[in-house]
Coordinates of C-alpha atoms in Angstrom, one line a residue:
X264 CA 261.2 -25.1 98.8
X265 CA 261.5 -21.6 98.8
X266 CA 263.5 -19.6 101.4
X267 CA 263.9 -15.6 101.9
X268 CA 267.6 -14.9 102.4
X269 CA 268.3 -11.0 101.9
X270 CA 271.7 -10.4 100.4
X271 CA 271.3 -9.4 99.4
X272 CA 273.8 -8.6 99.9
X273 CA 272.5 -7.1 98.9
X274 CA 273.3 -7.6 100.0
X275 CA 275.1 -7.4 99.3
X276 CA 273.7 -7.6 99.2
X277 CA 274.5 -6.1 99.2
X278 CA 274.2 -2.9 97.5
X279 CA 271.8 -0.2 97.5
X280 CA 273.9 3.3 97.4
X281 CA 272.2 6.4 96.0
X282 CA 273.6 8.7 93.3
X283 CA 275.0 12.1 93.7
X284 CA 271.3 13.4 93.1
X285 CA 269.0 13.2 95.9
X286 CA 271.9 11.2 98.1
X287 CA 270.8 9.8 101.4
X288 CA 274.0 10.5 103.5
X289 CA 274.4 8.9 107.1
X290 CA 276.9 11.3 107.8
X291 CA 280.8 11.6 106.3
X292 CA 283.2 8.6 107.6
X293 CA 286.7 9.7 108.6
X294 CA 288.5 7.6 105.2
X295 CA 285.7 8.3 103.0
X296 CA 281.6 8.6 103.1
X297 CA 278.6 7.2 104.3
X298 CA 275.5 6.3 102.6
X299 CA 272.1 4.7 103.7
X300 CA 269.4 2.8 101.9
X301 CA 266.3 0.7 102.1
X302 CA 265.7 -2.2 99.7
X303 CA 262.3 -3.4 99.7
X304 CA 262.2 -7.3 97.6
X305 CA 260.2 -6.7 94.4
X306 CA 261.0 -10.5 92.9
X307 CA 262.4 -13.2 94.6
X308 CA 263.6 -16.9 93.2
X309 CA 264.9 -19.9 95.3
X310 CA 266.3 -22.8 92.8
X311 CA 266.9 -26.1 94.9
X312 CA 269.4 -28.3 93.0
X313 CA 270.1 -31.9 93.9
X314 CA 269.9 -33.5 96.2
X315 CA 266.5 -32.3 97.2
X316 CA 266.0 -30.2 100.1
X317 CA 268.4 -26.9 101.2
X318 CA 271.9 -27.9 100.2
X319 CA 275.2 -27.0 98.5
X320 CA 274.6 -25.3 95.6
X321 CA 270.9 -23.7 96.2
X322 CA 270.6 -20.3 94.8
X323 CA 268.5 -17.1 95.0
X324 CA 268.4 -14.5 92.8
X325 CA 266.4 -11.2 93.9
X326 CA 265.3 -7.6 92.9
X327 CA 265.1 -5.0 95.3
X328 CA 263.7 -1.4 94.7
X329 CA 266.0 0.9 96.4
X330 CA 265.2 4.3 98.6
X331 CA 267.4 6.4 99.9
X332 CA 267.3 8.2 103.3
X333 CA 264.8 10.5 102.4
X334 CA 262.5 7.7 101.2
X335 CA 262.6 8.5 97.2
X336 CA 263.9 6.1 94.9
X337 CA 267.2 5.6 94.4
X338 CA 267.8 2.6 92.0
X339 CA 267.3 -0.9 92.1
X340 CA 269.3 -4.0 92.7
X341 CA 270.3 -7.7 91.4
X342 CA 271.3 -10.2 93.9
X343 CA 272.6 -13.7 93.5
X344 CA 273.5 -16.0 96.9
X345 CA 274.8 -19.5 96.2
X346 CA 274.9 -21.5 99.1
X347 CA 278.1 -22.5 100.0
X348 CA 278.0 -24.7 103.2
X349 CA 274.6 -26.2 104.8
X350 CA 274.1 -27.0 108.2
X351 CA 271.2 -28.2 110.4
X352 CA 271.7 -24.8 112.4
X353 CA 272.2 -22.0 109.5
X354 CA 273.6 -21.9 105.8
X355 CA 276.6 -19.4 104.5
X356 CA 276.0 -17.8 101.1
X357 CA 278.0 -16.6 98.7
X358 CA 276.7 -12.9 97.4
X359 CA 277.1 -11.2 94.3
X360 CA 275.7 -7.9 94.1
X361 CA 275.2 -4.9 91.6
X362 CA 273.4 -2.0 92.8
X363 CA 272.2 -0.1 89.1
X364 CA 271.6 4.0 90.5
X365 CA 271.6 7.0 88.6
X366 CA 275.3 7.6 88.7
X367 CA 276.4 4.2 87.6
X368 CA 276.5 0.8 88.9
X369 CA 278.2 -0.2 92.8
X370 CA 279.0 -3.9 93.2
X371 CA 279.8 -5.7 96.0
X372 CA 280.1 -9.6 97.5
X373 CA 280.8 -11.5 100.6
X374 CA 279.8 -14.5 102.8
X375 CA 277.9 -14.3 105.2
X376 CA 275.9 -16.9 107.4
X377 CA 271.9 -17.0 108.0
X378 CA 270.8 -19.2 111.0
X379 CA 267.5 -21.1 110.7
X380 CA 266.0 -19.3 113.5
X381 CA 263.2 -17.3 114.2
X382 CA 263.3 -14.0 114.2
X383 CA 267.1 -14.1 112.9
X384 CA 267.4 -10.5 111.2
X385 CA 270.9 -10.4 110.9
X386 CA 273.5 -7.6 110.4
X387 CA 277.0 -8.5 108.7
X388 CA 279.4 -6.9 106.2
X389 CA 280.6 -7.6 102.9
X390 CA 283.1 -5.5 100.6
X391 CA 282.1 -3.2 97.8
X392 CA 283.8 -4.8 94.8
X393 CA 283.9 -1.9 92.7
X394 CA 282.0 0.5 90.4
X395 CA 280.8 2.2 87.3
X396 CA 280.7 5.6 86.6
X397 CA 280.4 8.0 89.8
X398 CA 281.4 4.6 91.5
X399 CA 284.6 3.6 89.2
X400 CA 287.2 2.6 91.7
X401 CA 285.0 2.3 94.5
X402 CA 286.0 0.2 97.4
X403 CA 284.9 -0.2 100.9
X404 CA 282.0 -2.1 102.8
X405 CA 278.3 -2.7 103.3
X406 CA 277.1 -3.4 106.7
X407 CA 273.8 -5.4 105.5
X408 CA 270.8 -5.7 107.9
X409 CA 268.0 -7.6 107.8
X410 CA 265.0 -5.5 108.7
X411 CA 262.2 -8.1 107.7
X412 CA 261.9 -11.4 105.8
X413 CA 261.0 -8.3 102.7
X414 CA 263.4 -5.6 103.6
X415 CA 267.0 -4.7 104.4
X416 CA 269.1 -1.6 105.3
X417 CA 272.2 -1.1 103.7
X418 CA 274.9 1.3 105.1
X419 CA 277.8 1.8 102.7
X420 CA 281.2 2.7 103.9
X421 CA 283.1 4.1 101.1
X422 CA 286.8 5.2 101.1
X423 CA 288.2 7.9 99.8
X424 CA 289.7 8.1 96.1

């Protein structure tokens, strides 16, 4: 069985921020800044442990090329979402994110809860974990939306060191 759940987190996923160079900002938030990106799904995985079927347990692990505002790349991503609670209406998903960009590496998690409907593109927020680099200390959160089945926009909310 394979399923498309974006992130992720992407997102977390959850996490597609650009680097200093070439940044594509939203605009400045009062704490901190704002930053926007597109990840498009390059490889996606879905492993179905037992029992059979979408249950506890279920992963999927994807890569995402990353754009910034301006369309030019701007990294890529690694996303693993474990599910955590199955229903017969939706399943939550535990998200690990790390968002690899020219100025170091963002990471990010959260839960978040997909329904089994159709079209369900939905937007939620996880926290940004932390960082490398540019990003060392960085904390704040990701409002993740699910543009397509393919596709998501991430908006980071970053505070202010």
């Amino acid at each position: 069985m394979k399923t498309h759940v974006r992130f992720g987190v992407a997102a977390a996923a959850a996490a597609a921020l650009v680097g200093t160079e070439g940044a594509g900002w939203a605009g400045d938030a009062p704490s901190g800044r704002t930053i926007a990106n597109h990840a498009a799904t390059a490889e996606e995985n879905f492993m179905d442990v037992d029992p059979a079927g979408f249950s506890l347990g279920d992963t999927v692990v994807i890569h995402d090329h990353l754009t910034n505002a301006g369309g030019k790349p701007a990294g890529h991503d690694g996303v693993v979402c474990t599910v955590t609670l199955a229903t017969s209406r939706s399943a939550q998903f535990q998200c690990l994110v790390t968002a690899h960009l020219k100025g170091g590496d963002l990471t990010a998690q959260g839960l978040f809860t997909e329904p089994f409907r159709t079209p369900h593109h939905p937007t939620f927020l996880i926290a940004v974990t932390g960082g490398t680099g540019a990003y060392a200390g960085a904390a704040g959160y990701v409002s993740v939306h699910e543009v397509s089945e393919e596709e998501t926009d991430y908006t980071f909310h970053l505070l202010a060191s």
